[in-house]
Amino acid sequence: MTYRALPLPRASLAVPGPLPARPAPGAGPLDRARARLAARLTAAAGPDGLLRAPCDGRMLESALALRLLTATEVDPDARERLTRHLKTGLDEGAPDPVQEAAARAALGEYADGRGALARLLGGFDHFTAGRKQLMFRTVLAELGADAFPEVPHPDRTFEARGQQRWLITEMAALKVLHAFGTRSPERVAEDDWRTLEPCALPGPPPYGNHLARLLALLALRLRPRYAAAVRARARELREVLCEDGGVPFLTGMDVFATATGGLALAGAGAPAPVLRALAVALARQQNPDGGWGFDRGVGQSDVDDTAYCVEFLRTTAPGRYGAGVSAGERYLLARQGADGGFPTFERGTASEVAITAAAVNALAPEPAHRAAVAAAVRFVTARQEAAGPCERSWSLNESNALFRTVLAHDSFLAAAPGHPAAAGAARARARAVARLLATQHPDGGWGHVPADPSDPISTAYALIAVARTPGTRAATARAVRHLLERQRPDGGFTSRPDQAGPRPLAYHVPLLTDVCVLLGLNHARAGLAAP
C-alpha cells in the first residue's frame, strides 16, 4: 500500500471538522453525534476547569482495603460495603484470575493464587513481566492466597531505583510485607520505612495512586510507631469508595482526559472560550520539571501526559502558552533514550512504541527537534519491523499503539518528507493500517485483539488511523455506523475497560471512552470529506 497523506493541516488528534458548537438544521447523523458527544464532554468540566475523569472501583484495591480495615479493626460499615462490592464482582465475573483470587482471599474463601497468576501472566510478554510476577505473588501472599515467593537476594530483587516514584513506593512496601511474611524483619532498612512514610500523611495518596498507598499502609502497620497514622488513614478510606463500594486504582485521570478531550473538542469545533478554559486549567497543572502527571496534584510527570498537554496547548494558543510548551518539549527531550525511543517515566528505563509515538507528535512541529524526532521514528519503525506494531501496554488494545504510530509517521512525513528515514516510516505506516483493515469485524468495529468482540473505544482508536488513509472510505463508513448505533441517549458511549496498570490489570475510566470516540469521529469526518 502506497502512503499518501490526506490534505490535513498536520497529524494531530485535533483534526478540524466543519462543525460549529451546534450543528445547523439538517446536519447529518455524524455531525449530530459529534455535537452531542462534544456537549457531554464540555459538561464534564469541574470547577477548576479540568474534565472530571474518575476511575471505577476495582477488585484488587478493594481487596487490599478490606484487608487493611480488617487488620486495623476500624470502620465496620466500610468493611461491609467493600465486602458487598467484592461479592458482587465475583458473582458477575472477575476481570482476571489474579483479582478473583485477591477478592476470594480477602473474603476468607479459598483462592488458588499460584494458578491465577499463571493464567494471567502466561502470555504476558513484556519487559515488566518478572517484576509483576514478584509483585502479584507477594500481594496474593499478603491476602492469604499464596505462599510468599522465595527471593534469593531480596535487597536487589525489590530495588526500584531510577524508576517512577510510585513504583519505588510499591516495591518498598512489598519488601516489607515479604520480610515480615517470611519472618525476616531484620531485612527492612530505615530507608524502606522512610520511603513509605508519605503514605501515612493525611490527604490524597501520593502520586494519585491508591494501590501504592494501600500497600504502603499494610506495610507500615507492621511497625508500632506508625500504628496510629495507619488507623487514621484506614478510617478515611470510606471517603474514596466509589458508588459501587469499591476502591479505584487511581484518584482519576483528569489531566490526561483534559488534554485528549481538549484535542477532541478542538476537532469538533468547540467554542474558543471552552478551549481556553481547558488550556488555562492544564497550564496550572504543569510540574516544575516541565512535564505533567495524569491527575491534578500528581508530581510524577510522564511522557504520555506531557506529550498530549503540549499538543493541546500548542493547538489552542501557541503564543500564550509558548513558554509552557517549550518547557514540556525540554522535559520530553531529556527522557529520550540512546535507542531513540521514549520510556513512560524515567530516562534509562525501557522505551515503548506507543509512548515514543506520542512524543513524536508533540515534538515534530518544531524544526529544532528534527534530529530527535527522526531518531524516535527510526526506533518505532525498527520495533514494528522486528516485533510487529501491535504493542499492548498501558492500553490493552492493539489499535491504541497502531493509531499512535500512524499519527507519528504522518507527523514526521509532513515535517521531513525527504528525510532518509521517510521511506521506512511510510512502509511502517502502511503495515499498521493494513493490520487494522485486516482485523475489522463484519459489524464494522474492532476489539482489544482480533479475537475479541467489537467495542467503542477499540473501534475509535482504529478509526483515527483508518480514516486518515486514502482508499479506506468503505471501512471508515462501516466503523462510523458501528459507533453511531451504540451512542446512548445522553450522547455518551459504554465500553469495556481499556487502561492497564499495573500492567496487564485493567482499570476503567468511563470518560475516556467518550473522548476517544469523539477523536475517532472527528477523523472520520475529515477523512470522509476529503476528495
Coordinates of C-alpha atoms in Angstrom, one line a residue:
M1 CA 0.0 0.0 0.0
T2 CA 1.5 3.3 -1.0
Y3 CA 1.5 6.1 1.5
R4 CA -0.2 9.3 0.5
A5 CA -1.0 12.0 3.2
L6 CA -4.5 13.3 3.4
P7 CA -4.8 17.1 2.8
L8 CA -4.9 17.8 6.6
P9 CA -3.0 20.5 8.4
R10 CA -0.8 18.0 10.3
A11 CA -1.0 14.7 12.0
S12 CA -2.8 16.0 15.1
L13 CA -5.5 14.3 17.1
A14 CA -7.4 17.6 16.7
V15 CA -8.2 17.4 13.0
P16 CA -10.6 20.3 12.4
G17 CA -14.0 19.4 11.1
P18 CA -16.6 21.9 9.9
L19 CA -18.8 21.5 13.0
P20 CA -20.0 24.6 14.9
A21 CA -20.9 24.4 18.6
R22 CA -24.4 23.2 17.5
P23 CA -24.8 21.7 14.0
A24 CA -27.1 23.5 11.7
P25 CA -30.6 22.2 11.0
G26 CA -30.3 19.4 8.5
A27 CA -26.9 18.3 9.7
G28 CA -26.1 14.6 9.1
P29 CA -26.0 11.9 11.7
L30 CA -22.2 12.0 12.1
D31 CA -22.2 15.7 12.9
R32 CA -25.2 15.4 15.2
A33 CA -23.4 12.6 17.1
R34 CA -20.3 14.6 17.4
A35 CA -22.2 17.6 18.7
R36 CA -24.0 15.5 21.3
L37 CA -20.7 14.0 22.4
A38 CA -18.9 17.4 22.5
A39 CA -21.7 18.8 24.7
R40 CA -21.3 15.9 27.0
L41 CA -17.5 16.4 27.3
T42 CA -17.9 20.1 27.9
A43 CA -20.4 19.4 30.7
A44 CA -17.8 17.2 32.4
A45 CA -15.6 20.2 33.3
G46 CA -15.2 20.7 37.0
P47 CA -14.9 23.9 39.0
D48 CA -11.2 24.1 38.4
G49 CA -11.7 23.7 34.6
L50 CA -10.3 20.2 34.2
L51 CA -12.6 17.5 32.8
R52 CA -13.6 15.1 35.6
A53 CA -12.4 11.6 34.7
P54 CA -12.7 9.4 37.8
C55 CA -11.8 5.7 37.8
D56 CA -14.3 3.0 38.6
G57 CA -13.7 0.8 41.7
R58 CA -11.5 -2.3 41.2
M59 CA -11.4 -5.6 42.9
L60 CA -7.6 -5.6 43.7
E61 CA -7.6 -2.3 45.6
S62 CA -10.9 -3.2 47.2
A63 CA -9.5 -6.5 48.5
L64 CA -6.4 -4.7 49.9
A65 CA -8.6 -2.1 51.5
L66 CA -10.8 -4.8 53.1
R67 CA -7.6 -6.4 54.4
L68 CA -6.4 -3.1 55.9
L69 CA -9.7 -2.3 57.6
T70 CA -9.9 -5.9 59.0
A71 CA -6.3 -5.8 60.2
T72 CA -6.8 -2.4 61.9
E73 CA -10.3 -3.2 63.1
V74 CA -11.8 0.1 62.0
D75 CA -15.0 1.2 60.2
P76 CA -17.3 -1.9 60.1
D77 CA -19.6 0.0 57.7
A78 CA -16.9 0.5 55.1
R79 CA -15.9 -3.1 55.5
E80 CA -19.4 -4.2 54.7
R81 CA -19.6 -2.0 51.6
L82 CA -16.2 -3.4 50.4
T83 CA -17.5 -7.0 51.1
R84 CA -20.6 -6.4 49.0
H85 CA -18.5 -4.9 46.2
L86 CA -16.2 -7.9 46.1
K87 CA -19.1 -10.4 46.3
T88 CA -21.0 -8.7 43.5
G89 CA -17.8 -8.6 41.4
L90 CA -17.3 -12.3 41.9
D91 CA -21.0 -13.1 41.1
E92 CA -20.7 -11.0 37.9
G93 CA -17.4 -12.4 36.9
A94 CA -14.0 -11.1 37.9
P95 CA -12.0 -9.2 35.2
D96 CA -9.0 -11.5 35.6
P97 CA -7.8 -14.5 37.6
V98 CA -5.5 -12.5 39.9
Q99 CA -8.2 -10.1 41.0
E100 CA -10.6 -13.1 41.5
A101 CA -8.0 -14.8 43.8
A102 CA -7.4 -11.5 45.7
A103 CA -11.1 -11.0 46.2
R104 CA -11.7 -14.5 47.4
A105 CA -8.8 -14.4 49.8
A106 CA -9.9 -11.1 51.3
L107 CA -13.4 -12.6 51.8
G108 CA -11.8 -15.6 53.6
E109 CA -12.6 -18.0 50.8
Y110 CA -10.2 -20.5 49.2
A111 CA -8.2 -18.9 46.4
D112 CA -5.5 -20.6 44.2
G113 CA -3.1 -17.7 43.8
R114 CA -0.4 -19.6 42.1
G115 CA -2.8 -20.9 39.4
A116 CA -4.4 -17.5 39.0
L117 CA -1.0 -15.9 38.4
A118 CA 0.0 -18.5 35.8
R119 CA -3.3 -17.9 33.9
L120 CA -2.8 -14.1 34.0
L121 CA 0.9 -13.9 33.0
G122 CA 1.1 -17.0 30.9
G123 CA 1.1 -14.9 27.7
F124 CA 2.3 -11.6 29.1
D125 CA 5.4 -10.8 27.0
H126 CA 6.5 -7.5 28.5
F127 CA 9.7 -6.1 30.0
T128 CA 7.9 -5.8 33.3
A129 CA 6.8 -9.4 33.5
G130 CA 9.4 -10.5 36.1
R131 CA 8.6 -7.7 38.4
K132 CA 4.8 -8.3 38.0
Q133 CA 5.3 -12.0 38.9
L134 CA 7.1 -10.9 42.1
M135 CA 4.5 -8.2 42.9
F136 CA 1.4 -10.2 42.4
R137 CA 2.7 -13.3 44.2
T138 CA 3.6 -11.0 47.2
V139 CA 0.2 -9.3 47.2
L140 CA -1.6 -12.6 47.0
A141 CA 0.5 -14.0 49.8
E142 CA -0.3 -11.0 52.0
L143 CA -4.0 -11.7 51.3
G144 CA -3.6 -15.4 52.1
A145 CA -4.0 -16.8 48.5
D146 CA -0.4 -17.9 48.1
A147 CA 2.9 -18.5 49.9
F148 CA 5.4 -15.7 49.9
P149 CA 7.9 -16.4 47.0
E150 CA 11.4 -17.4 47.6
V151 CA 13.7 -14.5 46.9
P152 CA 17.4 -15.2 46.9
H153 CA 18.6 -11.6 47.1
P154 CA 15.7 -9.5 48.5
D155 CA 17.5 -6.2 48.6
R156 CA 18.3 -6.4 44.9
T157 CA 15.1 -8.0 43.9
F158 CA 12.9 -5.3 45.4
E159 CA 15.1 -2.5 44.3
A160 CA 13.4 0.1 42.1
R161 CA 16.0 2.9 42.0
G162 CA 15.7 5.0 38.9
Q163 CA 12.0 4.1 38.4
Q164 CA 8.9 6.2 38.8
R165 CA 8.2 7.3 42.4
W166 CA 5.0 5.4 43.0
L167 CA 6.8 2.2 41.8
I168 CA 9.6 2.8 44.3
T169 CA 6.9 3.1 47.0
E170 CA 5.2 -0.1 45.9
M171 CA 8.4 -2.1 45.8
A172 CA 9.5 -0.8 49.3
A173 CA 6.1 -1.9 50.6
L174 CA 6.4 -5.3 49.0
K175 CA 9.8 -5.7 50.5
V176 CA 8.5 -5.0 54.0
L177 CA 5.5 -7.4 53.5
H178 CA 7.8 -10.1 52.2
A179 CA 10.3 -9.7 55.0
F180 CA 7.6 -9.9 57.8
G181 CA 5.8 -12.6 55.9
T182 CA 8.9 -14.8 55.8
R183 CA 9.8 -13.9 59.4
S184 CA 12.9 -11.9 58.4
P185 CA 12.0 -8.3 59.6
E186 CA 15.7 -7.5 60.0
R187 CA 15.9 -7.2 56.2
V188 CA 13.9 -4.0 56.4
A189 CA 16.1 -0.8 56.5
E190 CA 15.3 2.6 57.8
D191 CA 15.3 3.9 54.2
D192 CA 12.5 1.5 53.4
W193 CA 10.3 2.9 56.2
R194 CA 11.2 6.5 55.1
T195 CA 10.1 5.7 51.6
L196 CA 6.7 4.6 52.8
E197 CA 6.2 7.5 55.4
P198 CA 4.5 9.9 52.9
C199 CA 1.6 7.4 52.5
A200 CA 0.8 7.8 56.2
L201 CA 0.1 11.5 55.9
P202 CA -3.4 12.9 55.5
G203 CA -4.7 13.9 52.2
P204 CA -4.8 12.3 48.7
P205 CA -2.5 9.4 48.1
P206 CA 1.0 10.4 46.9
Y207 CA 1.2 10.3 43.1
G208 CA -2.6 9.8 42.8
N209 CA -2.1 6.0 43.3
H210 CA -4.5 4.2 45.7
L211 CA -2.8 0.8 45.1
A212 CA 0.7 2.1 46.2
R213 CA -0.8 3.8 49.3
L214 CA -2.8 0.7 50.3
L215 CA 0.3 -1.5 50.0
A216 CA 2.3 1.1 52.0
L217 CA -0.2 1.3 54.8
L218 CA -0.3 -2.5 55.0
A219 CA 3.5 -2.5 55.4
L220 CA 3.6 0.4 57.8
R221 CA 1.1 -1.3 60.1
L222 CA 3.8 -3.8 60.9
R223 CA 5.8 -1.1 62.8
P224 CA 4.2 0.1 66.1
R225 CA 5.3 3.8 65.6
Y226 CA 3.0 4.1 62.6
A227 CA 0.0 2.3 64.1
A228 CA -2.0 5.5 64.9
A229 CA -1.4 7.1 61.5
V230 CA -2.3 3.8 59.7
R231 CA -5.6 3.6 61.6
A232 CA -6.4 7.2 60.8
R233 CA -5.8 6.7 57.1
A234 CA -7.8 3.4 57.2
R235 CA -10.8 5.4 58.6
E236 CA -10.5 7.8 55.7
L237 CA -10.9 5.0 53.1
R238 CA -14.7 5.5 53.2
E239 CA -14.1 8.8 51.5
V240 CA -12.6 7.3 48.4
L241 CA -15.2 4.5 48.0
C242 CA -16.9 4.6 44.6
E243 CA -20.7 4.5 44.2
D244 CA -20.5 0.7 43.9
G245 CA -18.5 0.4 47.1
G246 CA -15.1 -0.3 45.6
V247 CA -11.8 1.5 45.8
P248 CA -10.3 2.7 42.4
F249 CA -6.7 2.2 41.2
L250 CA -6.1 5.9 40.8
T251 CA -7.6 9.2 42.1
G252 CA -8.6 9.9 38.5
M253 CA -7.2 10.9 35.1
D254 CA -8.4 14.5 34.9
V255 CA -5.2 15.9 33.3
F256 CA -5.0 13.2 30.7
A257 CA -8.7 13.5 29.9
T258 CA -8.5 17.3 29.7
A259 CA -5.6 17.2 27.2
T260 CA -7.0 14.5 25.0
G261 CA -10.6 15.8 25.5
G262 CA -9.4 19.3 24.6
L263 CA -8.0 18.0 21.4
A264 CA -11.3 16.2 20.7
L265 CA -13.3 19.3 21.4
A266 CA -11.0 21.4 19.2
G267 CA -11.5 19.0 16.4
A268 CA -15.3 19.1 16.9
G269 CA -15.4 22.9 16.6
A270 CA -15.9 23.7 20.2
P271 CA -16.2 27.5 21.0
A272 CA -12.9 29.2 21.7
P273 CA -13.8 30.1 25.3
V274 CA -14.3 26.4 26.1
L275 CA -10.9 25.5 24.7
R276 CA -9.2 28.5 26.5
A277 CA -10.7 27.4 29.9
L278 CA -9.3 23.9 29.4
A279 CA -6.0 25.3 28.4
V280 CA -5.8 27.5 31.5
A281 CA -6.6 24.6 33.7
L282 CA -4.0 22.4 32.1
A283 CA -1.3 25.1 32.3
R284 CA -1.8 25.3 36.0
Q285 CA -1.1 21.6 36.4
Q286 CA 2.4 21.7 34.8
N287 CA 5.0 20.4 37.2
P288 CA 8.3 22.2 37.9
D289 CA 10.2 19.8 35.7
G290 CA 8.2 20.9 32.7
G291 CA 6.1 17.8 32.5
W292 CA 2.6 16.8 33.5
G293 CA 1.1 13.9 35.5
F294 CA -2.1 12.1 34.8
D295 CA -4.2 13.9 37.5
R296 CA -4.2 17.1 39.5
G297 CA -1.5 17.3 42.1
V298 CA 0.5 14.3 40.7
G299 CA 4.1 15.4 40.8
Q300 CA 5.4 12.4 38.9
S301 CA 5.5 13.7 35.3
D302 CA 5.3 11.2 32.4
V303 CA 6.0 11.4 28.7
D304 CA 2.4 10.4 27.7
D305 CA 0.6 13.1 29.5
T306 CA 3.2 15.7 28.7
A307 CA 3.0 14.9 25.0
Y308 CA -0.8 15.4 24.9
C309 CA -0.6 18.5 27.0
V310 CA 2.0 20.0 24.8
E311 CA -0.1 19.2 21.7
F312 CA -3.3 20.7 23.1
L313 CA -1.6 23.9 24.4
R314 CA 0.1 24.4 21.0
T315 CA -3.2 23.8 19.2
T316 CA -5.2 26.2 21.4
A317 CA -3.0 29.2 22.0
P318 CA 0.7 28.7 20.9
G319 CA 1.5 32.4 21.7
R320 CA 0.1 32.5 25.2
Y321 CA 1.4 29.1 26.2
G322 CA 4.7 29.2 24.3
A323 CA 6.9 29.0 27.5
G324 CA 4.9 26.1 28.9
V325 CA 5.1 24.3 25.5
S326 CA 8.8 24.8 25.4
A327 CA 9.3 23.5 28.9
G328 CA 7.2 20.5 28.1
E329 CA 9.4 19.8 25.0
R330 CA 12.5 20.1 27.1
Y331 CA 11.0 17.6 29.5
L332 CA 10.4 15.2 26.7
L333 CA 13.8 15.5 25.1
A334 CA 15.5 14.9 28.4
R335 CA 13.9 11.5 28.5
Q336 CA 14.8 10.2 25.1
G337 CA 16.8 7.1 25.3
A338 CA 20.0 6.1 23.5
D339 CA 17.9 3.9 21.2
G340 CA 15.9 6.9 20.1
G341 CA 12.8 5.8 21.9
F342 CA 11.0 7.2 24.9
P343 CA 10.0 5.5 28.2
T344 CA 6.9 6.3 30.1
F345 CA 8.6 7.9 33.0
E346 CA 12.4 8.0 33.6
R347 CA 15.3 8.1 31.1
G348 CA 17.2 4.8 31.2
T349 CA 14.1 2.6 31.5
A350 CA 12.8 0.7 28.6
S351 CA 11.5 2.6 25.6
E352 CA 7.9 1.9 24.4
V353 CA 6.4 2.2 21.0
A354 CA 3.1 4.0 21.9
I355 CA 4.9 6.4 24.2
T356 CA 7.5 7.2 21.6
A357 CA 4.8 7.8 19.1
A358 CA 3.1 10.3 21.4
A359 CA 6.4 12.1 21.9
V360 CA 6.9 12.4 18.1
N361 CA 3.5 14.0 17.7
A362 CA 4.4 16.6 20.3
L363 CA 7.9 17.4 19.0
A364 CA 7.5 17.1 15.2
P365 CA 6.1 20.6 14.6
E366 CA 9.2 22.2 15.9
P367 CA 12.0 22.1 13.3
A368 CA 14.7 22.3 16.0
H369 CA 13.7 18.9 17.2
R370 CA 14.1 17.2 13.8
A371 CA 17.0 15.0 14.8
A372 CA 15.3 13.8 17.9
V373 CA 12.1 13.1 16.0
A374 CA 13.9 11.2 13.3
A375 CA 15.7 9.0 15.9
A376 CA 12.3 8.3 17.6
V377 CA 10.7 7.4 14.3
R378 CA 13.6 5.0 13.5
F379 CA 13.0 3.4 16.8
V380 CA 9.3 2.9 16.2
T381 CA 9.9 1.6 12.7
A382 CA 12.6 -0.9 13.8
R383 CA 10.4 -2.1 16.6
Q384 CA 7.5 -2.5 14.2
E385 CA 9.6 -4.5 11.8
A386 CA 11.1 -6.7 14.5
A387 CA 8.1 -7.5 16.6
G388 CA 5.1 -6.1 14.8
P389 CA 3.2 -2.8 15.5
C390 CA 0.7 -4.4 18.0
E391 CA 2.2 -3.4 21.3
R392 CA -0.2 -3.7 24.2
S393 CA 1.0 -1.8 27.2
W394 CA -0.8 1.0 29.1
S395 CA -3.7 0.2 26.8
L396 CA -5.0 -3.4 26.4
N397 CA -5.8 -2.6 22.7
E398 CA -3.8 -3.4 19.7
S399 CA -5.4 -0.5 18.0
N400 CA -4.1 2.0 20.5
A401 CA -0.4 1.6 19.6
L402 CA -1.4 1.3 15.9
F403 CA -3.2 4.7 15.7
R404 CA -0.4 6.4 17.6
T405 CA 2.2 5.1 15.3
V406 CA 0.2 6.1 12.2
L407 CA -0.1 9.7 13.6
A408 CA 3.6 9.7 14.4
H409 CA 4.6 8.6 11.0
D410 CA 2.3 11.2 9.5
S411 CA 3.8 13.9 11.7
F412 CA 7.3 13.0 10.6
L413 CA 6.5 12.6 6.9
A414 CA 4.7 16.0 6.9
A415 CA 7.6 17.7 8.6
A416 CA 10.5 16.0 6.8
P417 CA 9.2 14.4 3.5
G418 CA 12.7 14.0 2.0
H419 CA 14.4 12.6 5.2
P420 CA 16.3 9.3 4.8
A421 CA 14.0 7.7 7.4
A422 CA 10.9 8.7 5.5
A423 CA 10.7 5.6 3.3
G424 CA 10.8 3.3 6.3
A425 CA 8.2 5.4 8.1
A426 CA 5.9 5.2 5.1
R427 CA 6.2 1.4 4.9
A428 CA 5.6 1.1 8.7
R429 CA 2.5 3.2 8.4
A430 CA 1.2 1.1 5.6
R431 CA 1.7 -2.1 7.6
A432 CA -0.1 -0.6 10.6
V433 CA -3.1 0.4 8.6
A434 CA -3.1 -3.0 6.7
R435 CA -3.3 -4.7 10.1
L436 CA -6.3 -2.7 11.1
L437 CA -8.1 -3.2 7.8
A438 CA -7.4 -6.9 8.0
T439 CA -8.9 -7.2 11.6
Q440 CA -12.0 -5.1 11.2
H441 CA -15.0 -7.1 12.2
P442 CA -18.1 -7.6 10.0
D443 CA -20.0 -5.3 12.3
G444 CA -17.6 -2.5 11.4
G445 CA -15.8 -2.4 14.8
W446 CA -12.7 -3.7 16.4
G447 CA -11.9 -5.4 19.7
H448 CA -8.9 -5.3 22.0
V449 CA -7.4 -8.0 19.8
P450 CA -8.9 -9.6 16.7
A451 CA -10.5 -12.5 18.6
D452 CA -12.4 -10.1 20.9
P453 CA -15.9 -8.7 20.1
S454 CA -16.1 -5.1 19.0
D455 CA -16.3 -2.3 21.5
P456 CA -16.5 1.5 21.1
I457 CA -13.0 2.5 22.4
S458 CA -11.1 -0.1 20.4
T459 CA -13.1 1.0 17.3
A460 CA -12.4 4.7 17.9
Y461 CA -8.7 4.1 18.2
A462 CA -8.7 2.2 14.9
L463 CA -10.9 4.7 13.2
I464 CA -8.3 7.5 13.9
A465 CA -5.8 5.7 11.8
V466 CA -8.0 4.2 9.1
A467 CA -9.9 7.4 8.4
R468 CA -6.7 9.3 7.6
T469 CA -5.8 6.8 4.9
P470 CA -6.8 7.1 1.2
G471 CA -8.8 4.2 -0.2
T472 CA -10.5 3.4 3.2
R473 CA -13.8 5.2 2.7
A474 CA -15.9 1.9 3.0
A475 CA -14.0 0.8 6.1
T476 CA -14.4 4.2 7.7
A477 CA -18.1 4.3 6.9
R478 CA -18.7 0.9 8.5
A479 CA -16.8 1.9 11.6
V480 CA -18.8 5.2 11.9
R481 CA -22.1 3.2 11.6
H482 CA -20.9 0.8 14.3
L483 CA -20.3 3.7 16.7
L484 CA -23.4 5.7 15.9
E485 CA -25.6 2.7 16.5
R486 CA -24.1 2.5 20.0
Q487 CA -24.4 6.1 21.1
R488 CA -26.5 6.3 24.2
P489 CA -29.5 8.7 24.5
D490 CA -27.3 11.0 26.7
G491 CA -24.7 11.3 24.0
G492 CA -22.1 9.1 25.6
F493 CA -20.7 5.6 25.0
T494 CA -20.2 2.5 27.1
S495 CA -17.2 0.3 26.6
R496 CA -15.1 -2.3 28.3
P497 CA -12.1 -1.3 30.4
D498 CA -9.1 -0.4 28.3
Q499 CA -6.5 1.2 30.5
A500 CA -3.9 -1.1 32.2
G501 CA -2.0 -0.6 35.5
P502 CA -0.1 -2.3 36.9
R503 CA 0.1 -3.9 33.5
P504 CA -1.7 -6.1 32.5
L505 CA -4.5 -5.5 35.0
A506 CA -7.4 -3.5 33.5
Y507 CA -9.0 -0.4 35.1
H508 CA -11.8 1.7 33.8
V509 CA -12.1 5.5 33.3
P510 CA -15.5 5.8 31.6
L511 CA -15.0 9.4 30.3
L512 CA -12.0 8.3 28.2
T513 CA -14.4 6.3 26.0
D514 CA -16.3 9.4 25.1
V515 CA -13.1 11.3 24.5
C516 CA -11.7 8.7 22.2
V517 CA -14.9 8.2 20.3
L518 CA -15.1 11.9 19.6
L519 CA -11.5 11.9 18.4
G520 CA -12.3 9.0 16.1
L521 CA -15.5 10.6 14.7
N522 CA -13.5 13.8 14.1
H523 CA -11.0 12.0 12.0
A524 CA -13.8 10.2 10.2
R525 CA -15.5 13.5 9.4
A526 CA -12.3 14.9 7.9
G527 CA -11.5 11.7 6.0
L528 CA -14.9 11.3 4.5
A529 CA -14.9 14.9 3.4
A530 CA -11.5 14.6 1.7
P531 CA -11.6 14.3 -2.1

